[in-house]
């Protein structure tokens, strides 16, 4: 992976994690935590879209949308684990 690719991943992760933190209020983890949640969310979102048979989202905007949906799912799961 090139440096540019890594920076794009970090950017998408940061934006997706930030958006997910706004959607699921009160469960943000700060900048670094949101980047991690966003990157994990990208994998989860891609997996969920694959299970549902939804075509892959293309481009940066599509990647941010998919990663955000996955990050919201990750934050909801983490909120359930925190409460237990």
PDB file of C-alpha atoms in Angstrom:
ATOM      1  CA  UNK A   1       0.000   0.000   0.000  1.00  0.00           C
ATOM      2  CA  UNK A   2       1.334   3.405  -0.909  1.00  0.00           C
ATOM      3  CA  UNK A   3       1.453   6.403   1.387  1.00  0.00           C
ATOM      4  CA  UNK A   4      -1.344   8.013  -0.619  1.00  0.00           C
ATOM      5  CA  UNK A   5      -3.534   4.932  -0.216  1.00  0.00           C
ATOM      6  CA  UNK A   6      -2.890   4.894   3.520  1.00  0.00           C
ATOM      7  CA  UNK A   7      -3.786   8.578   3.829  1.00  0.00           C
ATOM      8  CA  UNK A   8      -7.009   8.000   1.893  1.00  0.00           C
ATOM      9  CA  UNK A   9      -7.921   5.108   4.226  1.00  0.00           C
ATOM     10  CA  UNK A  10      -7.253   7.301   7.256  1.00  0.00           C
ATOM     11  CA  UNK A  11      -9.319  10.125   5.774  1.00  0.00           C
ATOM     12  CA  UNK A  12     -12.258   7.839   4.992  1.00  0.00           C
ATOM     13  CA  UNK A  13     -11.977   6.253   8.434  1.00  0.00           C
ATOM     14  CA  UNK A  14     -11.897   9.629  10.166  1.00  0.00           C
ATOM     15  CA  UNK A  15     -14.887  10.977   8.253  1.00  0.00           C
ATOM     16  CA  UNK A  16     -16.899   7.771   8.655  1.00  0.00           C
ATOM     17  CA  UNK A  17     -16.095   7.526  12.360  1.00  0.00           C
ATOM     18  CA  UNK A  18     -16.983  11.186  12.898  1.00  0.00           C
ATOM     19  CA  UNK A  19     -20.278  10.812  11.027  1.00  0.00           C
ATOM     20  CA  UNK A  20     -21.101   7.638  12.934  1.00  0.00           C
ATOM     21  CA  UNK A  21     -20.363   9.445  16.200  1.00  0.00           C
ATOM     22  CA  UNK A  22     -22.843  12.145  15.182  1.00  0.00           C
ATOM     23  CA  UNK A  23     -25.491   9.595  14.169  1.00  0.00           C
ATOM     24  CA  UNK A  24     -25.082   7.477  17.314  1.00  0.00           C
ATOM     25  CA  UNK A  25     -24.844  10.340  19.785  1.00  0.00           C
ATOM     26  CA  UNK A  26     -22.631   9.956  22.829  1.00  0.00           C
ATOM     27  CA  UNK A  27     -20.572   7.019  21.597  1.00  0.00           C
ATOM     28  CA  UNK A  28     -17.638   8.749  19.905  1.00  0.00           C
ATOM     29  CA  UNK A  29     -14.086   7.760  20.848  1.00  0.00           C
ATOM     30  CA  UNK A  30     -12.090  10.857  19.912  1.00  0.00           C
ATOM     31  CA  UNK A  31     -10.170  11.358  16.680  1.00  0.00           C
ATOM     32  CA  UNK A  32      -7.964   8.237  16.794  1.00  0.00           C
ATOM     33  CA  UNK A  33     -10.782   6.058  18.115  1.00  0.00           C
ATOM     34  CA  UNK A  34     -13.121   7.352  15.423  1.00  0.00           C
ATOM     35  CA  UNK A  35     -10.532   6.570  12.741  1.00  0.00           C
ATOM     36  CA  UNK A  36     -10.266   3.002  14.041  1.00  0.00           C
ATOM     37  CA  UNK A  37     -14.064   2.664  14.273  1.00  0.00           C
ATOM     38  CA  UNK A  38     -14.361   4.083  10.745  1.00  0.00           C
ATOM     39  CA  UNK A  39     -11.805   1.641   9.312  1.00  0.00           C
ATOM     40  CA  UNK A  40     -13.413  -1.303  11.095  1.00  0.00           C
ATOM     41  CA  UNK A  41     -16.759   0.075   9.922  1.00  0.00           C
ATOM     42  CA  UNK A  42     -15.522   0.043   6.329  1.00  0.00           C
ATOM     43  CA  UNK A  43     -14.876  -3.686   6.591  1.00  0.00           C
ATOM     44  CA  UNK A  44     -18.206  -4.294   8.343  1.00  0.00           C
ATOM     45  CA  UNK A  45     -20.066  -2.144   5.811  1.00  0.00           C
ATOM     46  CA  UNK A  46     -18.473  -3.978   2.890  1.00  0.00           C
ATOM     47  CA  UNK A  47     -19.346  -7.308   4.475  1.00  0.00           C
ATOM     48  CA  UNK A  48     -22.955  -6.240   5.151  1.00  0.00           C
ATOM     49  CA  UNK A  49     -23.422  -4.919   1.622  1.00  0.00           C
ATOM     50  CA  UNK A  50     -22.014  -8.191   0.265  1.00  0.00           C
ATOM     51  CA  UNK A  51     -24.463 -10.230   2.364  1.00  0.00           C
ATOM     52  CA  UNK A  52     -27.380  -8.129   1.184  1.00  0.00           C
ATOM     53  CA  UNK A  53     -26.274  -8.395  -2.444  1.00  0.00           C
ATOM     54  CA  UNK A  54     -25.943  -4.627  -2.828  1.00  0.00           C
ATOM     55  CA  UNK A  55     -23.491  -3.573  -5.511  1.00  0.00           C
ATOM     56  CA  UNK A  56     -20.228  -2.110  -4.303  1.00  0.00           C
ATOM     57  CA  UNK A  57     -20.202   1.613  -3.734  1.00  0.00           C
ATOM     58  CA  UNK A  58     -17.652   3.362  -5.922  1.00  0.00           C
ATOM     59  CA  UNK A  59     -15.495   6.377  -5.266  1.00  0.00           C
ATOM     60  CA  UNK A  60     -14.660   8.225  -2.084  1.00  0.00           C
ATOM     61  CA  UNK A  61     -18.261   9.237  -1.372  1.00  0.00           C
ATOM     62  CA  UNK A  62     -19.428   5.641  -1.759  1.00  0.00           C
ATOM     63  CA  UNK A  63     -16.625   4.431   0.481  1.00  0.00           C
ATOM     64  CA  UNK A  64     -17.543   7.011   3.122  1.00  0.00           C
ATOM     65  CA  UNK A  65     -21.229   6.005   2.969  1.00  0.00           C
ATOM     66  CA  UNK A  66     -20.418   2.294   3.288  1.00  0.00           C
ATOM     67  CA  UNK A  67     -17.871   2.894   6.040  1.00  0.00           C
ATOM     68  CA  UNK A  68     -20.296   5.132   7.918  1.00  0.00           C
ATOM     69  CA  UNK A  69     -23.046   2.524   7.829  1.00  0.00           C
ATOM     70  CA  UNK A  70     -20.581  -0.088   9.054  1.00  0.00           C
ATOM     71  CA  UNK A  71     -19.222   2.260  11.733  1.00  0.00           C
ATOM     72  CA  UNK A  72     -22.760   2.953  12.985  1.00  0.00           C
ATOM     73  CA  UNK A  73     -23.284  -0.806  13.286  1.00  0.00           C
ATOM     74  CA  UNK A  74     -19.984  -1.139  15.168  1.00  0.00           C
ATOM     75  CA  UNK A  75     -20.883   1.724  17.535  1.00  0.00           C
ATOM     76  CA  UNK A  76     -24.318   0.227  18.219  1.00  0.00           C
ATOM     77  CA  UNK A  77     -22.710  -3.114  19.041  1.00  0.00           C
ATOM     78  CA  UNK A  78     -20.137  -1.410  21.281  1.00  0.00           C
ATOM     79  CA  UNK A  79     -22.901   0.481  23.085  1.00  0.00           C
ATOM     80  CA  UNK A  80     -24.666  -2.824  23.785  1.00  0.00           C
ATOM     81  CA  UNK A  81     -21.437  -4.338  25.129  1.00  0.00           C
ATOM     82  CA  UNK A  82     -20.786  -1.297  27.336  1.00  0.00           C
ATOM     83  CA  UNK A  83     -24.238  -1.565  28.925  1.00  0.00           C
ATOM     84  CA  UNK A  84     -23.888  -5.269  29.675  1.00  0.00           C
TER      85      UNK A  84
END
